[in-house]
Amino acid sequence: MKIYILGAGSIGSLFGALLARAGNDVTLIGREEQVRAINENGLHVSGFEEFTVHPKASLYAPDEPPELLVLSTKSYSTKAALECARGCIGPGTWVLSIQNGLGNEEMALKVTPNVMGGITTNGAMLVEWGHVRWTGKGITVIGRYPTGSDPFVGKVAEIFNASGLETHVTENVNGWKWAKTIVNSVINGLGTVLEVKNGFLKDDPYLEAISVEIAREGCTVAQRLGIEFEIHPLELLWDTIERTRENYNSTLQDIRRGKRTEVDYIHGKIVEYASSVGLEAPRNELLWALIKAKEGQSR
Amino acid sequence: MKIYILGAGSIGSLFGALLARAGNDVTLIGREEQVRAINENGLHVSGFEEFTVHPKASLYAPDEPPELLVLSTKSYSTKAALECARGCIGPGTWVLSIQNGLGNEEMALKVTPNVMGGITTNGAMLVEWGHVRWTGKGITVIGRYPTGSDPFVGKVAEIFNASGLETHVTENVNGWKWAKTIVNSVINGLGTVLEVKNGFLKDDPYLEAISVEIAREGCTVAQRLGIEFEIHPLELLWDTIERTRENYNSTLQDIRRGKRTEVDYIHGKIVEYASSVGLEAPRNELLWALIKAKEGQSR
């Protein structure tokens, strides 16, 4: 399958490398340092598996349309990335977002009706340019966005599975997106404000109790929007914390590197959707402000 | 006036020193190190004024009842302190709490009907045992608790003013207690979680906006309880931040010293009172949990 990976950070590079190794026609579109490294030495994967592949890499999307365009930029770059790639999105191209947070698929829907959403619990870390570490093997769930089905979704899942990415198809991907965003609102919220590893949220009795309250707030908003969950966000929360107890969440990692965070697309979107249905989301709003203040201090 | 100061920490020592210098019969009741230092070398004040006095100091309350018993322990020690001092509280003794947070006067009311509440914006810091620095000159407001008046309140205000403590009498001291607690819920809450100086809350646009939301939450609870404010908590908030912009709040100072904080009597009490009138206080509840988690880490 002809696949463009738009955003060659950690998770985009991992997906790109695995899909290229399985024989797909993969082009990674990313920033200068990463593109140069891949073109000079290939893309190296370490961690859960170890191999090197030589996918194409480019600063810009090539002109001919791919069958699949995987969106894997940070959420705050989605709008600009879609504008840059707009020319290559043909009538047969499907766009799949595997990004964190809410709102990315909506932006893609402005460009094409062929949009898939996805969540992934795989962990990846860019060790250096051209070298990504697969830190945790997880699952990927994809589906037509916001809900429903299409034969092409099954085809993508087949290709992902064949490349080593355990992938499931759902007709309710928006439910998964919300569940994962609610999990991130708790883990990235509390973990960033307190600068602790994920496991601490379950070990401290005050944080365990308040985690439930924060998750409930997101659930109330989702329910008011008519979202149904395939998995209860609290179940996903405790499971995620257990599997990642020694990790620092991505928002905290961004702040420690002086980078912009994705909280506008996690807490910010929950607050925005809450307000759209006449609700408040005070816990998310407070965490959002605390992290924006920390972000401002670190940059 | 015969005065016992129950709790010889920074603010108790400052009040005790000033009242002793003005010729009152003052006994400071405190912990061993402070009592020994005062008995050996007197009590030294620096900062806004500089002098040394020689008040009495004791580990226990003397038997004869004083006219005024000033409660100046940390709020979490009030119950134990009142039990220790119970024997000296005579029918003519008035108890005045100048402590942070809510709930101290209620505990005193279980021992005697003669209870005054008070707030003070004076800043003090214990430099070493026997030496307190008057870091900021503020005002003190006292009144019969929860509301109303008594000639003795005016007498105490006169004596405080004569000793150099600018003091005002109010018939609505509970309104002042709530206003100050709401101010503390914002400053000690955000300032401790982010570990920043007070001024930062006004300099960062996200924190300035969320400060208003946190203060409003406390105001809603107070209004439901029928509390009326003599000064709007937001006005007191901006004024306090302006006057103390280079300071770290007391909760953060406690955490940095590995000590227990008073948040159970600030955020904890706001949450408890909210629940007593069927309201939620999610912002206070979240700040409370975050600070309890930090407290647990530091001890």
Coordinates of C-alpha atoms in Angstrom, one line a residue:
Chain A
M1 CA 0.0 0.0 0.0
K2 CA 1.2 3.5 -0.8
I3 CA 1.4 5.3 2.6
Y4 CA 2.5 8.8 3.6
I5 CA 3.3 9.3 7.2
L6 CA 2.7 13.0 8.0
G7 CA 4.8 13.7 11.1
A8 CA 8.0 11.7 11.6
G9 CA 8.2 12.0 15.3
S10 CA 8.4 9.0 17.6
I11 CA 5.1 7.3 16.9
G12 CA 5.0 8.3 13.2
S13 CA 8.6 6.9 12.7
L14 CA 7.7 3.7 14.5
F15 CA 4.6 3.1 12.3
G16 CA 6.5 4.1 9.2
A17 CA 9.4 1.7 10.0
L18 CA 7.2 -1.3 10.7
L19 CA 5.0 -0.6 7.6
A20 CA 8.1 -0.2 5.4
R21 CA 9.6 -3.4 6.7
A22 CA 6.5 -5.3 5.7
G23 CA 6.9 -4.1 2.1
N24 CA 4.6 -1.1 1.8
D25 CA 5.6 1.9 -0.2
V26 CA 6.2 4.3 2.7
T27 CA 7.2 8.0 2.6
L28 CA 7.8 9.7 5.9
I29 CA 7.2 13.5 5.8
G30 CA 8.9 15.3 8.6
R31 CA 11.3 17.9 9.8
E32 CA 14.7 18.5 8.2
E33 CA 17.0 16.7 10.7
Q34 CA 14.8 13.5 10.7
V35 CA 14.5 13.5 6.9
R36 CA 18.3 13.9 6.4
A37 CA 19.0 11.2 8.9
I38 CA 16.6 8.7 7.3
N39 CA 17.9 9.5 3.8
E40 CA 21.6 9.1 4.9
N41 CA 21.4 6.1 7.2
G42 CA 17.9 4.7 7.1
L43 CA 15.5 4.5 10.0
H44 CA 16.7 2.4 12.9
V45 CA 14.3 0.8 15.4
S46 CA 15.4 -0.5 18.8
G47 CA 13.6 -1.7 21.9
F48 CA 10.9 -4.2 21.4
E49 CA 12.4 -5.2 18.1
E50 CA 15.6 -4.2 16.4
F51 CA 16.0 -3.5 12.7
T52 CA 16.9 -0.8 10.1
V53 CA 14.8 0.1 7.1
H54 CA 15.1 2.6 4.2
P55 CA 11.8 4.2 3.6
K56 CA 11.5 7.4 1.5
A57 CA 11.7 10.6 3.6
S58 CA 10.8 14.1 2.5
L59 CA 10.2 17.6 3.8
Y60 CA 7.0 17.9 1.7
A61 CA 4.2 15.6 0.6
P62 CA 4.9 14.2 -2.9
D63 CA 2.3 15.2 -5.5
E64 CA 0.8 11.8 -6.3
P65 CA -1.9 10.8 -3.9
P66 CA -1.3 7.9 -1.5
E67 CA -4.0 5.4 -0.6
L68 CA -3.4 6.2 3.1
L69 CA -2.2 9.3 4.8
V70 CA -1.3 8.8 8.4
L71 CA -1.5 11.9 10.6
S72 CA 1.1 11.7 13.3
T73 CA 2.1 15.2 14.0
K74 CA 1.5 16.9 17.4
S75 CA -2.1 18.0 17.5
Y76 CA -1.2 21.7 17.4
S77 CA 0.5 21.1 14.0
T78 CA -2.4 19.3 12.3
K79 CA -3.9 22.3 10.7
A80 CA -0.6 23.4 9.1
A81 CA 0.3 19.9 8.1
L82 CA -3.0 19.3 6.4
E83 CA -2.6 22.5 4.5
C84 CA 0.8 21.4 3.3
A85 CA -0.4 18.0 2.3
R86 CA -3.7 19.1 0.8
G87 CA -2.5 18.8 -2.8
C88 CA -1.8 15.0 -2.5
I89 CA -5.1 14.1 -0.9
G90 CA -7.0 12.6 -3.9
P91 CA -10.5 11.3 -4.1
G92 CA -9.3 7.8 -3.2
T93 CA -7.0 8.8 -0.3
W94 CA -8.0 8.0 3.3
V95 CA -6.7 10.1 6.2
L96 CA -6.0 8.3 9.5
S97 CA -5.2 10.2 12.6
I98 CA -3.4 8.3 15.3
Q99 CA -2.8 11.4 17.3
N100 CA -3.5 12.2 20.9
G101 CA -6.4 14.4 21.9
L102 CA -9.6 15.5 20.2
G103 CA -10.3 17.6 17.2
N104 CA -7.8 16.3 14.7
E105 CA -10.3 14.2 12.7
E106 CA -12.6 17.2 12.5
M107 CA -9.9 19.1 10.8
A108 CA -9.2 16.3 8.3
L109 CA -13.0 16.1 7.5
K110 CA -12.7 19.7 6.2
V111 CA -10.3 18.3 3.5
T112 CA -11.9 14.9 2.6
P113 CA -14.8 12.8 3.7
N114 CA -12.5 9.7 3.9
V115 CA -11.4 10.0 7.5
M116 CA -10.4 7.4 10.0
G117 CA -9.7 7.9 13.6
G118 CA -7.4 5.8 15.7
I119 CA -5.8 5.4 19.1
T120 CA -2.7 3.6 19.9
T121 CA -1.2 2.5 23.1
N122 CA 2.2 1.7 21.7
G123 CA 5.0 3.6 23.3
A124 CA 7.8 5.1 21.3
M125 CA 10.7 7.5 21.9
L126 CA 13.0 9.3 19.5
V127 CA 16.4 8.4 20.8
E128 CA 18.2 10.6 18.2
W129 CA 17.4 11.6 14.6
G130 CA 16.9 8.4 12.6
H131 CA 16.6 6.2 15.6
V132 CA 13.3 5.4 17.3
R133 CA 12.9 3.2 20.4
W134 CA 9.8 1.0 20.6
T135 CA 9.4 1.3 24.4
G136 CA 6.0 -0.5 24.9
K137 CA 4.0 -2.8 22.7
G138 CA 0.4 -1.8 22.8
I139 CA -2.6 -2.1 20.6
T140 CA -4.1 0.2 17.9
V141 CA -7.8 0.7 17.3
I142 CA -9.0 2.3 14.1
G143 CA -12.4 3.0 12.6
R144 CA -14.3 5.3 10.2
Y145 CA -14.7 8.7 11.9
P146 CA -16.8 9.6 13.8
T147 CA -18.5 6.2 13.6
G148 CA -19.5 3.6 11.1
S149 CA -17.6 1.3 8.8
D150 CA -15.9 1.0 5.4
P151 CA -14.1 -1.9 3.7
F152 CA -10.9 0.2 3.5
V153 CA -10.7 0.3 7.3
G154 CA -10.4 -3.5 7.4
K155 CA -7.8 -3.4 4.7
V156 CA -5.6 -1.0 6.7
A157 CA -6.0 -3.1 9.8
E158 CA -4.8 -6.1 7.8
I159 CA -1.7 -4.3 6.6
F160 CA -1.0 -3.0 10.1
N161 CA -1.4 -6.4 11.7
A162 CA 0.9 -7.9 9.0
S163 CA 3.5 -5.3 9.8
G164 CA 3.6 -6.2 13.5
L165 CA 1.2 -3.6 14.8
E166 CA -1.7 -5.3 16.7
T167 CA -4.7 -3.5 15.3
H168 CA -8.5 -3.8 15.9
V169 CA -11.3 -2.3 13.9
T170 CA -14.2 -0.5 15.6
E171 CA -17.4 1.1 14.3
N172 CA -17.2 3.5 17.2
V173 CA -13.8 5.1 17.1
N174 CA -15.0 8.3 18.6
G175 CA -15.8 6.4 21.8
W176 CA -12.2 5.1 21.9
K177 CA -10.8 8.6 21.1
W178 CA -12.8 10.0 24.0
A179 CA -11.9 7.2 26.4
K180 CA -8.2 7.7 25.6
T181 CA -8.5 11.5 25.9
I182 CA -10.1 11.1 29.3
V183 CA -7.3 8.8 30.4
N184 CA -4.8 11.4 29.2
S185 CA -6.6 14.2 31.0
V186 CA -6.0 12.3 34.3
I187 CA -2.5 10.9 33.7
N188 CA -1.0 13.9 31.8
G189 CA -2.9 16.3 34.0
L190 CA -1.9 15.1 37.5
G191 CA 1.5 13.6 36.4
T192 CA 2.6 16.9 34.8
V193 CA 1.5 19.2 37.6
L194 CA 3.2 17.1 40.2
E195 CA 6.1 15.9 38.0
V196 CA 5.7 12.3 39.0
K197 CA 5.7 8.9 37.2
N198 CA 2.4 7.5 36.1
G199 CA 2.4 4.8 38.9
F200 CA 2.3 7.5 41.6
L201 CA -1.3 8.3 40.7
K202 CA -2.4 4.9 41.9
D203 CA 0.0 4.7 44.9
D204 CA -1.1 8.0 46.5
P205 CA -4.6 7.7 48.0
Y206 CA -5.5 11.4 47.4
L207 CA -4.5 11.1 43.8
E208 CA -6.3 7.8 43.2
A209 CA -9.5 9.4 44.5
I210 CA -9.2 12.6 42.6
S211 CA -8.3 10.7 39.4
V212 CA -11.8 9.2 39.5
E213 CA -13.4 12.6 39.8
I214 CA -11.4 14.0 36.9
A215 CA -12.3 11.0 34.7
R216 CA -16.0 11.3 35.7
E217 CA -16.0 14.9 34.6
G218 CA -14.9 13.9 31.1
C219 CA -17.4 11.0 31.0
T220 CA -20.2 13.4 31.9
V221 CA -19.3 15.6 28.9
A222 CA -19.0 12.6 26.6
Q223 CA -22.3 11.2 27.7
R224 CA -24.0 14.6 27.1
L225 CA -22.5 14.6 23.6
G226 CA -24.0 11.1 23.0
I227 CA -20.6 9.3 22.9
E228 CA -20.7 5.7 23.9
F229 CA -17.7 3.9 25.3
E230 CA -16.4 0.5 24.1
I231 CA -14.3 0.4 27.2
H232 CA -15.0 2.3 30.4
P233 CA -12.4 5.1 30.7
L234 CA -11.7 4.2 34.4
E235 CA -10.9 0.6 33.3
L236 CA -8.6 2.0 30.6
L237 CA -7.1 4.4 33.1
W238 CA -6.1 1.8 35.7
D239 CA -4.8 -0.5 33.0
T240 CA -2.7 2.2 31.4
I241 CA -1.3 3.3 34.7
E242 CA -0.4 -0.3 35.5
R243 CA 1.3 -0.8 32.2
T244 CA 3.2 2.5 32.3
R245 CA 3.9 2.9 36.0
E246 CA 7.6 3.7 35.5
N247 CA 7.0 6.3 32.7
Y248 CA 6.7 10.0 32.8
N249 CA 3.7 11.2 30.6
S250 CA 4.3 12.9 27.3
T251 CA 3.1 16.3 28.4
L252 CA 5.7 16.3 31.2
Q253 CA 8.4 15.2 28.7
D254 CA 7.4 18.0 26.4
I255 CA 7.7 20.6 29.2
R256 CA 11.0 19.2 30.3
R257 CA 12.3 19.7 26.8
G258 CA 10.9 23.2 26.6
K259 CA 8.4 22.2 24.0
R260 CA 4.8 23.1 23.5
T261 CA 2.4 20.5 25.0
E262 CA -0.8 19.0 23.5
V263 CA -3.0 20.0 26.5
D264 CA -5.1 22.4 24.3
Y265 CA -6.3 19.2 22.6
I266 CA -6.8 17.2 25.8
H267 CA -8.1 19.3 28.7
G268 CA -8.8 22.3 26.4
K269 CA -11.0 20.2 24.1
I270 CA -12.9 18.7 27.0
V271 CA -13.6 22.2 28.4
E272 CA -14.6 23.4 24.9
Y273 CA -17.0 20.5 24.3
A274 CA -18.4 20.8 27.8
S275 CA -19.2 24.4 27.2
S276 CA -20.8 23.5 23.8
V277 CA -23.4 21.5 25.7
G278 CA -23.9 23.9 28.5
L279 CA -21.7 22.1 31.1
E280 CA -18.7 23.2 33.1
A281 CA -15.5 21.1 33.4
P282 CA -13.8 22.8 36.3
R283 CA -11.2 20.1 37.0
N284 CA -10.1 20.0 33.4
E285 CA -10.1 23.8 33.3
L286 CA -7.9 24.0 36.4
L287 CA -5.4 21.4 35.1
W288 CA -5.3 23.1 31.8
A289 CA -4.4 26.4 33.4
L290 CA -1.8 24.9 35.7
I291 CA -0.1 23.2 32.7
K292 CA -0.2 26.2 30.5
A293 CA 1.4 28.2 33.3
K294 CA 4.2 25.5 33.6
E295 CA 4.6 25.5 29.8
G296 CA 5.0 29.2 29.8
Q297 CA 7.7 29.0 32.5
S298 CA 9.7 26.3 30.7
R299 CA 9.8 27.8 27.2
Chain B
M1 CA -4.0 42.8 80.4
K2 CA -3.2 39.2 81.3
I3 CA -2.6 37.4 78.0
Y4 CA -1.6 33.9 77.1
I5 CA -0.4 33.3 73.6
L6 CA -1.1 29.6 72.8
G7 CA 1.3 28.7 70.0
A8 CA 4.7 30.5 69.9
G9 CA 5.4 30.2 66.2
S10 CA 6.1 33.1 64.0
I11 CA 2.8 35.1 64.3
G12 CA 2.2 34.1 67.9
S13 CA 5.7 35.3 68.9
L14 CA 5.3 38.6 67.0
F15 CA 2.0 39.3 68.7
G16 CA 3.4 38.2 72.1
A17 CA 6.5 40.4 71.7
L18 CA 4.6 43.5 70.8
L19 CA 2.0 43.0 73.5
A20 CA 4.7 42.4 76.1
R21 CA 6.7 45.5 75.1
A22 CA 3.5 47.6 75.6
G23 CA 3.4 46.4 79.3
N24 CA 0.9 43.6 79.1
D25 CA 1.4 40.5 81.3
V26 CA 2.2 38.1 78.5
T27 CA 2.9 34.3 78.7
L28 CA 3.9 32.5 75.5
I29 CA 3.0 28.8 75.5
G30 CA 5.0 26.9 73.0
R31 CA 7.4 24.1 72.2
E32 CA 10.5 23.3 74.2
E33 CA 13.1 25.0 72.0
Q34 CA 11.2 28.3 71.7
V35 CA 10.4 28.3 75.5
R36 CA 14.0 27.7 76.4
A37 CA 15.3 30.4 74.0
I38 CA 12.9 33.0 75.4
N39 CA 13.6 32.2 79.0
E40 CA 17.4 32.3 78.4
N41 CA 17.8 35.3 76.1
G42 CA 14.4 36.9 75.7
L43 CA 12.4 37.3 72.5
H44 CA 14.1 39.2 69.8
V45 CA 12.1 41.0 67.0
S46 CA 13.8 42.2 63.8
G47 CA 12.5 43.5 60.5
F48 CA 9.9 46.2 60.6
E49 CA 11.0 47.1 64.1
E50 CA 13.9 45.8 66.2
F51 CA 13.8 45.2 70.0
T52 CA 14.1 42.4 72.6
V53 CA 11.6 41.7 75.3
H54 CA 11.4 39.2 78.2
P55 CA 7.8 37.8 78.4
K56 CA 7.1 34.6 80.4
A57 CA 7.4 31.4 78.4
S58 CA 6.1 28.0 79.3
L59 CA 5.4 24.5 77.9
Y60 CA 2.0 24.4 79.5
A61 CA -0.7 27.0 80.3
P62 CA -0.4 28.3 83.9
D63 CA -3.4 27.5 86.1
E64 CA -4.8 31.0 86.7
P65 CA -7.1 32.1 83.9
P66 CA -6.0 35.0 81.7
E67 CA -8.3 37.7 80.4
L68 CA -7.3 36.8 76.8
L69 CA -6.1 33.6 75.3
V70 CA -4.7 34.1 71.8
L71 CA -4.9 30.9 69.7
S72 CA -1.9 31.0 67.3
T73 CA -1.0 27.4 66.8
K74 CA -1.2 25.7 63.3
S75 CA -4.9 24.8 62.7
Y76 CA -4.2 21.1 62.9
S77 CA -3.0 21.6 66.5
T78 CA -5.9 23.6 67.8
K79 CA -7.8 20.7 69.2
A80 CA -4.9 19.4 71.2
A81 CA -3.9 22.9 72.3
L82 CA -7.3 23.7 73.6
E83 CA -7.4 20.5 75.5
C84 CA -4.1 21.3 77.2
A85 CA -5.2 24.9 78.0
R86 CA -8.8 24.0 79.1
G87 CA -8.0 24.2 82.8
C88 CA -7.0 27.9 82.5
I89 CA -10.0 29.1 80.6
G90 CA -12.2 30.7 83.2
P91 CA -15.6 32.3 83.0
G92 CA -14.1 35.7 82.2
T93 CA -11.5 34.4 79.7
W94 CA -11.9 35.3 76.0
V95 CA -10.4 33.1 73.4
L96 CA -9.2 34.9 70.2
S97 CA -8.1 32.9 67.1
I98 CA -5.8 34.7 64.7
Q99 CA -5.1 31.4 62.8
N100 CA -5.4 30.7 59.1
G101 CA -8.3 28.7 57.8
L102 CA -11.8 27.8 59.0
G103 CA -13.0 25.8 61.9
N104 CA -10.8 27.0 64.8
E105 CA -13.4 29.2 66.4
E106 CA -15.9 26.4 66.3
M107 CA -13.5 24.3 68.3
A108 CA -13.0 27.1 70.8
L109 CA -16.8 27.5 71.2
K110 CA -17.0 24.0 72.6
V111 CA -14.9 25.2 75.5
T112 CA -16.3 28.7 76.2
P113 CA -19.0 31.0 74.7
N114 CA -16.5 33.9 74.8
V115 CA -14.9 33.5 71.4
M116 CA -13.4 36.1 69.1
G117 CA -12.2 35.4 65.6
G118 CA -9.5 37.4 63.9
I119 CA -7.5 37.7 60.7
T120 CA -4.2 39.3 60.4
T121 CA -2.2 40.3 57.3
N122 CA 1.0 40.8 59.2
G123 CA 3.9 38.7 57.9
A124 CA 6.3 37.1 60.3
M125 CA 9.0 34.5 60.1
L126 CA 10.8 32.6 62.8
V127 CA 14.5 33.2 62.0
E128 CA 15.7 31.0 64.8
W129 CA 14.4 30.0 68.2
G130 CA 13.8 33.2 70.2
H131 CA 14.1 35.5 67.1
V132 CA 11.1 36.5 64.9
R133 CA 11.3 38.7 61.9
W134 CA 8.4 41.1 61.2
T135 CA 8.5 40.7 57.5
G136 CA 5.4 42.7 56.5
K137 CA 3.3 45.2 58.4
G138 CA -0.4 44.5 57.9
I139 CA -3.7 44.9 59.7
T140 CA -5.6 42.8 62.1
V141 CA -9.4 42.6 62.2
I142 CA -11.2 41.0 65.2
G143 CA -14.7 40.5 66.3
R144 CA -17.1 38.3 68.3
Y145 CA -17.4 35.0 66.6
P146 CA -19.3 34.2 64.5
T147 CA -20.9 37.7 64.4
G148 CA -22.0 40.4 66.8
S149 CA -20.2 42.6 69.3
D150 CA -19.0 42.7 72.9
P151 CA -17.3 45.6 74.8
F152 CA -14.3 43.3 75.4
V153 CA -13.6 43.2 71.7
G154 CA -13.0 46.9 71.7
K155 CA -10.8 46.6 74.7
V156 CA -8.6 44.1 73.0
A157 CA -8.4 46.2 69.8
E158 CA -7.3 49.2 72.0
I159 CA -4.5 47.1 73.6
F160 CA -3.4 45.7 70.2
N161 CA -3.3 49.2 68.6
A162 CA -1.4 50.6 71.6
S163 CA 1.2 47.8 71.1
G164 CA 1.8 48.7 67.5
L165 CA -0.6 46.2 65.8
E166 CA -3.1 48.1 63.6
T167 CA -6.4 46.5 64.6
H168 CA -10.0 47.0 63.5
V169 CA -13.2 45.8 65.1
T170 CA -15.9 44.2 63.0
E171 CA -19.3 42.8 63.8
N172 CA -18.9 40.3 61.0
V173 CA -15.7 38.5 61.6
N174 CA -16.9 35.4 59.9
G175 CA -17.1 37.3 56.7
W176 CA -13.5 38.3 57.1
K177 CA -12.4 34.8 58.0
W178 CA -14.1 33.5 54.8
A179 CA -12.7 36.2 52.6
K180 CA -9.2 35.5 53.9
T181 CA -9.6 31.7 53.5
I182 CA -10.8 32.2 49.9
V183 CA -7.7 34.3 49.3
N184 CA -5.6 31.6 50.8
S185 CA -7.3 28.9 48.7
V186 CA -6.1 30.7 45.6
I187 CA -2.6 31.8 46.6
N188 CA -1.6 28.8 48.7
G189 CA -3.3 26.5 46.2
L190 CA -1.8 27.6 43.0
G191 CA 1.4 28.9 44.5
T192 CA 2.1 25.6 46.2
V193 CA 1.2 23.3 43.3
L194 CA 3.4 25.4 40.9
E195 CA 6.0 26.3 43.5
V196 CA 6.0 30.0 42.5
K197 CA 6.1 33.3 44.2
N198 CA 2.7 35.0 44.9
G199 CA 3.2 37.6 42.2
F200 CA 3.4 35.0 39.4
L201 CA -0.4 34.3 39.9
K202 CA -1.1 37.8 38.6
D203 CA 1.6 37.9 35.9
D204 CA 0.5 34.7 34.1
P205 CA -2.7 35.2 32.2
Y206 CA -3.9 31.6 32.6
L207 CA -3.4 31.8 36.4
E208 CA -5.0 35.1 36.7
A209 CA -8.1 33.8 35.0
I210 CA -8.3 30.6 36.9
S211 CA -7.7 32.5 40.2
V212 CA -11.0 34.2 39.6
E213 CA -12.7 30.8 39.1
I214 CA -11.3 29.4 42.3
A215 CA -12.2 32.4 44.3
R216 CA -15.8 32.4 42.8
E217 CA -16.2 28.8 43.9
G218 CA -15.4 29.7 47.5
C219 CA -17.7 32.7 47.3
T220 CA -20.6 30.5 46.1
V221 CA -20.2 28.3 49.1
A222 CA -20.0 31.2 51.5
Q223 CA -23.1 32.9 50.0
R224 CA -25.1 29.6 50.3
L225 CA -24.1 29.6 54.0
G226 CA -25.4 33.1 54.4
I227 CA -21.9 34.7 54.9
E228 CA -21.7 38.3 53.9
F229 CA -18.4 39.9 52.9
E230 CA -17.1 43.2 54.3
I231 CA -14.5 43.2 51.5
H232 CA -14.9 41.3 48.3
P233 CA -12.5 38.3 48.3
L234 CA -11.3 39.2 44.8
E235 CA -10.3 42.7 45.9
L236 CA -8.5 41.2 48.9
L237 CA -6.9 38.6 46.6
W238 CA -5.3 41.1 44.2
D239 CA -4.3 43.4 47.0
T240 CA -2.7 40.6 48.9
I241 CA -0.8 39.4 45.8
E242 CA 0.4 42.9 45.1
R243 CA 1.7 43.3 48.7
T244 CA 3.3 39.9 48.9
R245 CA 4.5 39.4 45.3
E246 CA 8.0 38.4 46.2
N247 CA 6.9 35.9 48.9
Y248 CA 6.3 32.2 48.8
N249 CA 3.1 31.2 50.5
S250 CA 3.1 29.5 53.9
T251 CA 1.8 26.2 52.6
L252 CA 4.8 25.9 50.2
Q253 CA 7.1 27.0 53.0
D254 CA 5.7 24.2 55.2
I255 CA 6.2 21.6 52.4
R256 CA 9.7 22.7 51.7
R257 CA 10.5 22.2 55.4
G258 CA 8.9 18.8 55.4
K259 CA 6.1 20.0 57.7
R260 CA 2.4 19.3 57.7
T261 CA 0.4 22.0 55.9
E262 CA -2.9 23.7 56.9
V263 CA -4.7 22.8 53.7
D264 CA -7.2 20.6 55.5
Y265 CA -8.4 23.9 57.1
I266 CA -8.4 25.9 53.9
H267 CA -9.4 23.8 50.8
G268 CA -10.6 20.9 53.0
K269 CA -13.0 23.2 55.0
I270 CA -14.3 24.8 51.8
V271 CA -15.1 21.4 50.4
E272 CA -16.6 20.2 53.7
Y273 CA -18.8 23.3 54.0
A274 CA -19.8 23.0 50.3
S275 CA -21.0 19.5 50.9
S276 CA -22.9 20.5 54.0
V277 CA -25.1 22.7 51.8
G278 CA -25.3 20.3 48.9
L279 CA -22.7 22.0 46.7
E280 CA -19.5 20.7 45.0
A281 CA -16.2 22.6 45.2
P282 CA -14.2 20.7 42.5
R283 CA -11.4 23.3 42.1
N284 CA -10.8 23.3 45.9
E285 CA -11.0 19.5 46.0
L286 CA -8.5 19.1 43.2
L287 CA -6.0 21.6 44.8
W288 CA -6.5 19.9 48.1
A289 CA -5.6 16.5 46.6
L290 CA -2.6 17.9 44.7
I291 CA -1.2 19.5 47.9
K292 CA -1.9 16.5 50.1
A293 CA 0.1 14.4 47.5
K294 CA 3.0 16.9 47.6
E295 CA 2.9 16.9 51.4
G296 CA 3.1 13.1 51.4
Q297 CA 6.1 13.2 49.1
S298 CA 8.0 15.8 51.2
R299 CA 7.5 14.3 54.7

